[in-house]
Every structure is written in structure tokens, then in C-alpha cells.
PDB file of C-alpha atoms and ligand atoms in Angstrom:
ATOM      1  CA  UNK A   1     -18.104   6.523  17.027  1.00 72.00           C
ATOM      2  CA  UNK A   2     -16.500   5.089  20.142  1.00 78.00           C
ATOM      3  CA  UNK A   3     -14.013   2.384  19.265  1.00 85.00           C
ATOM      4  CA  UNK A   4     -12.511  -0.311  21.382  1.00 93.00           C
ATOM      5  CA  UNK A   5      -9.268   1.218  22.733  1.00 94.00           C
ATOM      6  CA  UNK A   6      -7.903  -2.168  23.648  1.00 97.00           C
ATOM      7  CA  UNK A   7      -7.816  -3.285  20.077  1.00 98.00           C
ATOM      8  CA  UNK A   8      -5.138  -2.516  17.427  1.00 98.00           C
ATOM      9  CA  UNK A   9      -4.665  -2.901  13.747  1.00 98.00           C
ATOM     10  CA  UNK A  10      -1.100  -3.053  12.477  1.00 98.00           C
ATOM     11  CA  UNK A  11      -0.276  -2.146   8.925  1.00 98.00           C
ATOM     12  CA  UNK A  12       1.980  -5.036   8.012  1.00 98.00           C
ATOM     13  CA  UNK A  13       4.141  -4.923   4.934  1.00 95.00           C
ATOM     14  CA  UNK A  14       6.145  -7.949   5.607  1.00 95.00           C
ATOM     15  CA  UNK A  15       9.290  -5.857   6.275  1.00 95.00           C
ATOM     16  CA  UNK A  16      11.500  -5.331   9.290  1.00 95.00           C
ATOM     17  CA  UNK A  17       9.805  -2.213  10.565  1.00 95.00           C
ATOM     18  CA  UNK A  18       6.206  -3.298  10.446  1.00 97.00           C
ATOM     19  CA  UNK A  19       7.158  -6.636  11.992  1.00 98.00           C
ATOM     20  CA  UNK A  20       8.792  -4.764  14.828  1.00 98.00           C
ATOM     21  CA  UNK A  21       5.514  -2.737  15.187  1.00 98.00           C
ATOM     22  CA  UNK A  22       3.529  -5.912  15.288  1.00 98.00           C
ATOM     23  CA  UNK A  23       5.575  -7.161  18.260  1.00 98.00           C
ATOM     24  CA  UNK A  24       5.316  -3.761  19.898  1.00 98.00           C
ATOM     25  CA  UNK A  25       1.542  -3.964  19.569  1.00 98.00           C
ATOM     26  CA  UNK A  26       1.427  -7.473  21.027  1.00 98.00           C
ATOM     27  CA  UNK A  27       3.179  -6.118  24.120  1.00 98.00           C
ATOM     28  CA  UNK A  28       1.097  -3.005  24.258  1.00 98.00           C
ATOM     29  CA  UNK A  29      -2.390  -4.410  23.586  1.00 98.00           C
ATOM     30  CA  UNK A  30      -2.111  -8.197  24.194  1.00 97.00           C
ATOM     31  CA  UNK A  31      -2.129 -10.964  21.699  1.00 92.00           C
ATOM     32  CA  UNK A  32      -5.935 -11.434  21.496  1.00 96.00           C
ATOM     33  CA  UNK A  33      -6.366  -7.796  20.660  1.00 98.00           C
ATOM     34  CA  UNK A  34      -4.007  -7.455  17.664  1.00 98.00           C
ATOM     35  CA  UNK A  35      -4.753  -7.991  13.930  1.00 98.00           C
ATOM     36  CA  UNK A  36      -2.877  -7.006  10.808  1.00 98.00           C
ATOM     37  CA  UNK A  37      -3.677  -5.497   7.448  1.00 98.00           C
ATOM     38  CA  UNK A  38      -1.535  -5.840   4.281  1.00 97.00           C
ATOM     39  CA  UNK A  39      -2.048  -3.951   1.041  1.00 95.00           C
ATOM     40  CA  UNK A  40      -1.584  -5.467  -2.376  1.00 94.00           C
ATOM     41  CA  UNK A  41      -0.847  -2.212  -4.134  1.00 86.00           C
ATOM     42  CA  UNK A  42       0.512  -3.934  -7.250  1.00 84.00           C
ATOM     43  CA  UNK A  43       4.044  -4.076  -5.934  1.00 80.00           C
ATOM     44  CA  UNK A  44       6.408  -5.837  -8.239  1.00 76.00           C
ATOM     45  CA  UNK A  45       7.740  -8.031  -5.486  1.00 83.00           C
ATOM     46  CA  UNK A  46       4.885 -10.325  -4.470  1.00 88.00           C
ATOM     47  CA  UNK A  47       7.217 -11.939  -1.969  1.00 92.00           C
ATOM     48  CA  UNK A  48       6.262  -9.030   0.291  1.00 92.00           C
ATOM     49  CA  UNK A  49       2.750 -10.260   0.599  1.00 95.00           C
ATOM     50  CA  UNK A  50       3.912 -13.796   1.361  1.00 96.00           C
ATOM     51  CA  UNK A  51       6.296 -12.446   4.067  1.00 97.00           C
ATOM     52  CA  UNK A  52       3.432 -10.541   5.674  1.00 97.00           C
ATOM     53  CA  UNK A  53       1.353 -13.668   5.819  1.00 98.00           C
ATOM     54  CA  UNK A  54       4.155 -15.645   7.234  1.00 98.00           C
ATOM     55  CA  UNK A  55       5.087 -13.072   9.892  1.00 98.00           C
ATOM     56  CA  UNK A  56       1.434 -12.833  11.010  1.00 98.00           C
ATOM     57  CA  UNK A  57       1.032 -16.686  11.155  1.00 98.00           C
ATOM     58  CA  UNK A  58       4.289 -16.834  13.132  1.00 98.00           C
ATOM     59  CA  UNK A  59       3.053 -14.264  15.621  1.00 98.00           C
ATOM     60  CA  UNK A  60      -0.381 -15.920  15.767  1.00 98.00           C
ATOM     61  CA  UNK A  61      -2.434 -12.994  14.634  1.00 98.00           C
ATOM     62  CA  UNK A  62      -4.978 -12.598  11.893  1.00 98.00           C
ATOM     63  CA  UNK A  63      -3.899 -11.007   8.599  1.00 98.00           C
ATOM     64  CA  UNK A  64      -6.114  -9.590   5.907  1.00 98.00           C
ATOM     65  CA  UNK A  65      -4.803  -8.674   2.554  1.00 97.00           C
ATOM     66  CA  UNK A  66      -6.623  -5.804   0.722  1.00 96.00           C
ATOM     67  CA  UNK A  67      -6.234  -5.281  -3.018  1.00 94.00           C
ATOM     68  CA  UNK A  68      -5.621  -1.680  -4.155  1.00 90.00           C
ATOM     69  CA  UNK A  69      -3.976  -1.817  -7.522  1.00 83.00           C
ATOM     70  CA  UNK A  70      -4.295   1.887  -8.377  1.00 82.00           C
ATOM     71  CA  UNK A  71      -0.689   2.826  -7.699  1.00 78.00           C
ATOM     72  CA  UNK A  72       0.575   0.395 -10.321  1.00 77.00           C
ATOM     73  CA  UNK A  73      -1.970   1.912 -12.788  1.00 80.00           C
ATOM     74  CA  UNK A  74      -0.495   5.401 -12.021  1.00 80.00           C
ATOM     75  CA  UNK A  75       3.002   4.084 -12.550  1.00 76.00           C
ATOM     76  CA  UNK A  76       6.254   6.054 -12.474  1.00 68.00           C
ATOM     77  CA  UNK A  77       8.006   4.544  -9.427  1.00 74.00           C
ATOM     78  CA  UNK A  78      10.369   1.642  -9.297  1.00 69.00           C
ATOM     79  CA  UNK A  79       8.371  -0.368  -6.751  1.00 70.00           C
ATOM     80  CA  UNK A  80       5.383  -0.897  -9.008  1.00 71.00           C
ATOM     81  CA  UNK A  81       6.809  -0.458 -12.490  1.00 73.00           C
ATOM     82  CA  UNK A  82       8.952  -3.322 -13.962  1.00 73.00           C
ATOM     83  CA  UNK A  83      10.430  -0.921 -16.449  1.00 75.00           C
ATOM     84  CA  UNK A  84      12.089   1.281 -13.849  1.00 73.00           C
ATOM     85  CA  UNK A  85      15.190   0.086 -12.060  1.00 76.00           C
ATOM     86  CA  UNK A  86      15.539   0.907  -8.393  1.00 72.00           C
ATOM     87  CA  UNK A  87      17.914   3.885  -8.062  1.00 69.00           C
ATOM     88  CA  UNK A  88      19.553   4.884  -4.787  1.00 67.00           C
ATOM     89  CA  UNK A  89      20.141   8.448  -5.780  1.00 71.00           C
ATOM     90  CA  UNK A  90      17.407  11.114  -5.638  1.00 75.00           C
ATOM     91  CA  UNK A  91      15.678  12.682  -8.553  1.00 73.00           C
ATOM     92  CA  UNK A  92      16.888  16.282  -9.040  1.00 72.00           C
ATOM     93  CA  UNK A  93      13.454  17.890  -9.123  1.00 74.00           C
ATOM     94  CA  UNK A  94      11.572  16.035  -6.321  1.00 73.00           C
ATOM     95  CA  UNK A  95      14.732  15.316  -4.253  1.00 71.00           C
ATOM     96  CA  UNK A  96      13.252  11.891  -3.655  1.00 74.00           C
ATOM     97  CA  UNK A  97      14.364   8.403  -4.860  1.00 72.00           C
ATOM     98  CA  UNK A  98      12.338   6.614  -7.450  1.00 71.00           C
ATOM     99  CA  UNK A  99      11.138   4.141  -4.797  1.00 70.00           C
ATOM    100  CA  UNK A 100       8.832   6.932  -3.536  1.00 73.00           C
ATOM    101  CA  UNK A 101       5.156   5.986  -4.236  1.00 74.00           C
ATOM    102  CA  UNK A 102       3.395   9.316  -3.801  1.00 82.00           C
ATOM    103  CA  UNK A 103       0.584   9.103  -1.286  1.00 87.00           C
ATOM    104  CA  UNK A 104       1.112   5.498  -0.436  1.00 89.00           C
ATOM    105  CA  UNK A 105       1.190   5.854   3.278  1.00 92.00           C
ATOM    106  CA  UNK A 106      -1.761   8.256   3.272  1.00 94.00           C
ATOM    107  CA  UNK A 107      -3.879   5.812   1.259  1.00 94.00           C
ATOM    108  CA  UNK A 108      -2.755   2.807   3.347  1.00 95.00           C
ATOM    109  CA  UNK A 109      -3.677   4.585   6.605  1.00 97.00           C
ATOM    110  CA  UNK A 110      -6.981   5.756   5.181  1.00 97.00           C
ATOM    111  CA  UNK A 111      -7.982   2.240   4.207  1.00 97.00           C
ATOM    112  CA  UNK A 112      -6.735   0.920   7.517  1.00 98.00           C
ATOM    113  CA  UNK A 113      -8.868   3.444   9.265  1.00 98.00           C
ATOM    114  CA  UNK A 114     -11.918   2.507   7.245  1.00 97.00           C
ATOM    115  CA  UNK A 115     -11.242  -1.162   8.154  1.00 97.00           C
ATOM    116  CA  UNK A 116     -10.715  -0.322  11.780  1.00 97.00           C
ATOM    117  CA  UNK A 117     -13.950   1.745  11.787  1.00 97.00           C
ATOM    118  CA  UNK A 118     -15.940  -1.177  10.636  1.00 96.00           C
ATOM    119  CA  UNK A 119     -14.456  -3.388  13.244  1.00 96.00           C
ATOM    120  CA  UNK A 120     -14.465  -0.735  15.997  1.00 96.00           C
ATOM    121  CA  UNK A 121     -10.688  -1.015  16.434  1.00 98.00           C
ATOM    122  CA  UNK A 122      -9.402   2.058  18.265  1.00 97.00           C
ATOM    123  CA  UNK A 123      -5.733   1.939  17.376  1.00 98.00           C
ATOM    124  CA  UNK A 124      -3.693   1.783  14.218  1.00 98.00           C
ATOM    125  CA  UNK A 125      -0.001   1.045  14.298  1.00 98.00           C
ATOM    126  CA  UNK A 126       2.392   1.877  11.479  1.00 97.00           C
ATOM    127  CA  UNK A 127       6.180   1.509  11.117  1.00 95.00           C
ATOM    128  CA  UNK A 128       6.824   4.840   9.418  1.00 93.00           C
ATOM    129  CA  UNK A 129       9.881   6.759  10.661  1.00 91.00           C
ATOM    130  CA  UNK A 130      11.104  10.260   9.728  1.00 89.00           C
ATOM    131  CA  UNK A 131      14.679   9.226  10.537  1.00 81.00           C
ATOM    132  CA  UNK A 132      14.514   6.908   7.537  1.00 60.00           C
ATOM    133  CA  UNK A 133      17.196   7.718   5.016  1.00 54.00           C
ATOM    134  CA  UNK A 134      14.767   8.122   2.139  1.00 63.00           C
ATOM    135  CA  UNK A 135      13.047  11.232   3.448  1.00 74.00           C
ATOM    136  CA  UNK A 136       9.550  10.183   2.231  1.00 82.00           C
ATOM    137  CA  UNK A 137       7.281  13.013   3.267  1.00 86.00           C
ATOM    138  CA  UNK A 138       4.440  10.752   4.111  1.00 86.00           C
ATOM    139  CA  UNK A 139       6.456   9.080   6.851  1.00 86.00           C
ATOM    140  CA  UNK A 140       6.945  12.380   8.787  1.00 91.00           C
ATOM    141  CA  UNK A 141       5.250  13.077  12.093  1.00 94.00           C
ATOM    142  CA  UNK A 142       3.486  16.172  10.805  1.00 94.00           C
ATOM    143  CA  UNK A 143       1.812  14.132   8.011  1.00 93.00           C
ATOM    144  CA  UNK A 144       0.693  11.454  10.375  1.00 95.00           C
ATOM    145  CA  UNK A 145      -0.657  13.936  13.014  1.00 97.00           C
ATOM    146  CA  UNK A 146      -2.561  15.787  10.314  1.00 97.00           C
ATOM    147  CA  UNK A 147      -3.951  12.623   8.807  1.00 97.00           C
ATOM    148  CA  UNK A 148      -5.077  11.386  12.132  1.00 98.00           C
ATOM    149  CA  UNK A 149      -7.059  14.661  12.582  1.00 98.00           C
ATOM    150  CA  UNK A 150      -8.506  14.283   9.077  1.00 98.00           C
ATOM    151  CA  UNK A 151      -9.580  10.670   9.697  1.00 97.00           C
ATOM    152  CA  UNK A 152     -11.157  11.508  13.074  1.00 97.00           C
ATOM    153  CA  UNK A 153     -13.132  14.385  11.501  1.00 98.00           C
ATOM    154  CA  UNK A 154     -14.039  12.459   8.303  1.00 97.00           C
ATOM    155  CA  UNK A 155     -15.174   9.249  10.023  1.00 96.00           C
ATOM    156  CA  UNK A 156     -16.330  10.785  13.270  1.00 95.00           C
ATOM    157  CA  UNK A 157     -14.030   8.474  15.163  1.00 95.00           C
ATOM    158  CA  UNK A 158     -11.557   8.618  17.951  1.00 95.00           C
ATOM    159  CA  UNK A 159      -9.012   6.435  16.153  1.00 97.00           C
ATOM    160  CA  UNK A 160      -5.393   6.859  17.292  1.00 98.00           C
ATOM    161  CA  UNK A 161      -2.406   6.353  14.987  1.00 98.00           C
ATOM    162  CA  UNK A 162       0.631   4.959  16.741  1.00 98.00           C
ATOM    163  CA  UNK A 163       4.138   5.382  15.212  1.00 97.00           C
ATOM    164  CA  UNK A 164       6.548   3.635  17.630  1.00 97.00           C
ATOM    165  CA  UNK A 165       9.500   3.884  15.338  1.00 96.00           C
ATOM    166  CA  UNK A 166       9.075   7.571  14.314  1.00 95.00           C
ATOM    167  CA  UNK A 167      12.178   8.845  16.014  1.00 94.00           C
ATOM    168  CA  UNK A 168      14.286   5.786  16.148  1.00 95.00           C
ATOM    169  CA  UNK A 169      17.439   5.131  14.117  1.00 93.00           C
ATOM    170  CA  UNK A 170      17.727   1.800  12.272  1.00 92.00           C
ATOM    171  CA  UNK A 171      20.116   0.620  15.055  1.00 95.00           C
ATOM    172  CA  UNK A 172      17.539   1.627  17.676  1.00 96.00           C
ATOM    173  CA  UNK A 173      14.747  -0.175  15.764  1.00 96.00           C
ATOM    174  CA  UNK A 174      16.831  -3.393  15.761  1.00 97.00           C
ATOM    175  CA  UNK A 175      17.461  -2.988  19.466  1.00 98.00           C
ATOM    176  CA  UNK A 176      13.675  -2.512  20.058  1.00 98.00           C
ATOM    177  CA  UNK A 177      12.972  -5.677  18.093  1.00 98.00           C
ATOM    178  CA  UNK A 178      15.468  -7.561  20.289  1.00 98.00           C
ATOM    179  CA  UNK A 179      13.830  -6.182  23.471  1.00 98.00           C
ATOM    180  CA  UNK A 180      10.458  -7.270  22.206  1.00 98.00           C
ATOM    181  CA  UNK A 181      11.587 -10.776  21.293  1.00 98.00           C
ATOM    182  CA  UNK A 182      11.003 -10.071  17.558  1.00 98.00           C
ATOM    183  CA  UNK A 183      14.404 -11.094  16.194  1.00 98.00           C
ATOM    184  CA  UNK A 184      13.450 -14.678  15.315  1.00 97.00           C
ATOM    185  CA  UNK A 185      10.517 -13.322  13.312  1.00 98.00           C
ATOM    186  CA  UNK A 186      12.967 -11.253  11.237  1.00 97.00           C
ATOM    187  CA  UNK A 187      13.979 -14.373   9.349  1.00 97.00           C
ATOM    188  CA  UNK A 188      10.563 -14.307   7.703  1.00 97.00           C
ATOM    189  CA  UNK A 189      10.634 -10.635   6.677  1.00 97.00           C
ATOM    190  CA  UNK A 190      11.457  -9.117   3.344  1.00 95.00           C
ATOM    191  CA  UNK A 191      13.297  -5.743   2.880  1.00 91.00           C
ATOM    192  CA  UNK A 192      15.196  -6.007  -0.462  1.00 92.00           C
ATOM    193  CA  UNK A 193      14.066  -3.450  -3.086  1.00 86.00           C
ATOM    194  CA  UNK A 194      15.119  -5.939  -5.791  1.00 88.00           C
ATOM    195  CA  UNK A 195      12.795  -8.605  -4.405  1.00 87.00           C
ATOM    196  CA  UNK A 196      15.592 -11.101  -4.005  1.00 89.00           C
ATOM    197  CA  UNK A 197      15.659 -13.883  -1.428  1.00 87.00           C
ATOM    198  CA  UNK A 198      18.318 -14.283  -0.006  1.00 88.00           C
ATOM    199  CA  UNK A 199      18.512 -10.470  -0.264  1.00 92.00           C
ATOM    200  CA  UNK A 200      20.768  -8.849  -2.893  1.00 94.00           C
ATOM    201  CA  UNK A 201      22.771  -7.026  -0.167  1.00 94.00           C
ATOM    202  CA  UNK A 202      23.367  -4.047  -2.501  1.00 92.00           C
ATOM    203  CA  UNK A 203      20.146  -2.085  -2.816  1.00 89.00           C
ATOM    204  CA  UNK A 204      19.425   0.901  -0.531  1.00 86.00           C
ATOM    205  CA  UNK A 205      17.019  -1.148   1.545  1.00 88.00           C
ATOM    206  CA  UNK A 206      19.435  -3.983   2.045  1.00 94.00           C
ATOM    207  CA  UNK A 207      22.283  -1.643   2.928  1.00 93.00           C
ATOM    208  CA  UNK A 208      20.183   0.221   5.464  1.00 91.00           C
ATOM    209  CA  UNK A 209      18.980  -2.967   7.090  1.00 94.00           C
ATOM    210  CA  UNK A 210      22.559  -4.322   7.199  1.00 95.00           C
ATOM    211  CA  UNK A 211      23.820  -1.245   8.875  1.00 94.00           C
ATOM    212  CA  UNK A 212      21.071  -1.342  11.556  1.00 95.00           C
ATOM    213  CA  UNK A 213      21.898  -4.940  12.562  1.00 97.00           C
ATOM    214  CA  UNK A 214      25.564  -4.278  12.422  1.00 97.00           C
ATOM    215  CA  UNK A 215      25.431  -1.127  14.615  1.00 96.00           C
ATOM    216  CA  UNK A 216      23.192  -3.010  17.090  1.00 97.00           C
ATOM    217  CA  UNK A 217      25.651  -5.970  17.155  1.00 97.00           C
ATOM    218  CA  UNK A 218      22.996  -8.484  16.262  1.00 97.00           C
ATOM    219  CA  UNK A 219      23.108 -11.049  13.565  1.00 97.00           C
ATOM    220  CA  UNK A 220      20.264 -10.692  11.020  1.00 97.00           C
ATOM    221  CA  UNK A 221      18.480 -14.106  11.038  1.00 96.00           C
ATOM    222  CA  UNK A 222      17.475 -13.568   7.365  1.00 95.00           C
ATOM    223  CA  UNK A 223      21.165 -13.976   6.412  1.00 93.00           C
ATOM    224  CA  UNK A 224      21.780 -17.160   8.248  1.00 86.00           C
TER     225      UNK A 224
HETATM  226 ZN1  LIG B   1      18.400  -5.725  -1.817  1.00 78.85          ZN
END
């Protein structure tokens, strides 16, 4: 299928990175060509879904929220299971933190590609980065390239997956957000692994975010 290469679908989680990707897409494809998709995967922190809605409304783009609650049924990670506390350190066996939801990005991008296929959207944009401290293997370039190939074959499509943050540090991501005029929108985003607003300031996600803003010399509007 030939898709519309002017149109883009952003996977919007309501966090800092996907919001930066939304503004990158607006610059790249134009405001009338961008829409967003958010996944309700049974995350404990429902505030993420609200943040995604608010960010999309602020940027003036459509947002669709798709329910996929299978990850919470599978359990075992701290982002979907209330009984598991968020731990910063890695599990000895997997060498991954318990915030890792196995397969999450693969599933998100597959559903995003299905949605894009229906609407003939030729581009998907995701905020994954392999520089991320957590080392999630489904955020790495090799996974995304391979998945793009699988989706193209499996849907007979020419969809392209864009990862503008793939090789950026947190500092560089904040600087990119500034250059794209996305800093104001950061006040609406949600990053905290403990689901707190104002953010807890102590969980791995809060610490990473704080370091990025600090290194970039920019005040995080979420903390004002
Ligand atoms: Zn936090």
C-alpha cells in the first residue's frame, strides 16, 4: 500500500520525550499533517493518559487513546502492578530494572502501524532512545529497524518509523525541545515513575529528567 508520506502519527505517552517528538513532527510535517496515538496499557499511573490528552490539545493535534490491557494481565513489572515498587537497580538475571515492560514498544509500534495503515499515514514517530539509562532493548536502533522491516513486509506497506531522539543524551533532548519551542508544553507532561504531581523528584525517571534540564541550563516548567 502506498501511504501519504506527508502525514505522521506520533506515539504520545504524555512524557517529555514523546512530547519533544510531537513538536519535531509538527516542524517536519506541518501542523495539519500530524496526529497522535496513546496506549492505555493498564498503567498504574492514569495521569499519563491525561497528560497525553493535554499535550495534544495544547499543540492542537488530534489524540486517540487505544485500550490494550494485556500487559497488566501479564503482570510482573512495576509500571502495571500495584504490588511491585519501582526499583532503580537492575534485576540480577535480566540486568533490567523492574520498570521494563517486555515487548511494550514492539506492541505499541505494531498497533500504531495498524492504525497508520488504516488511515494511510506514511510515518510513525516514537521517542525511543538507546542512550536512555535504562537500557530497554526494545528502544534500540536494531530493534526499531528490524521491526520496521517486519511491519513493511507484514502489512505490505512503506511505513517509515522515525526516532529523532535515538542518539541524543537527555541534555540534548532538552535542547532540542527548546529549539522546537516545546518547553512550555513540558509543564503538561508526566515523567515520574511514582505517578506523583508535582513529581517525587526521587525516582529514576525524575532524576534523569532533572539532570537533563540542569545540564541544558533550562528550568523545567513542570517544577515551577
Ligand atoms: Zn518521580
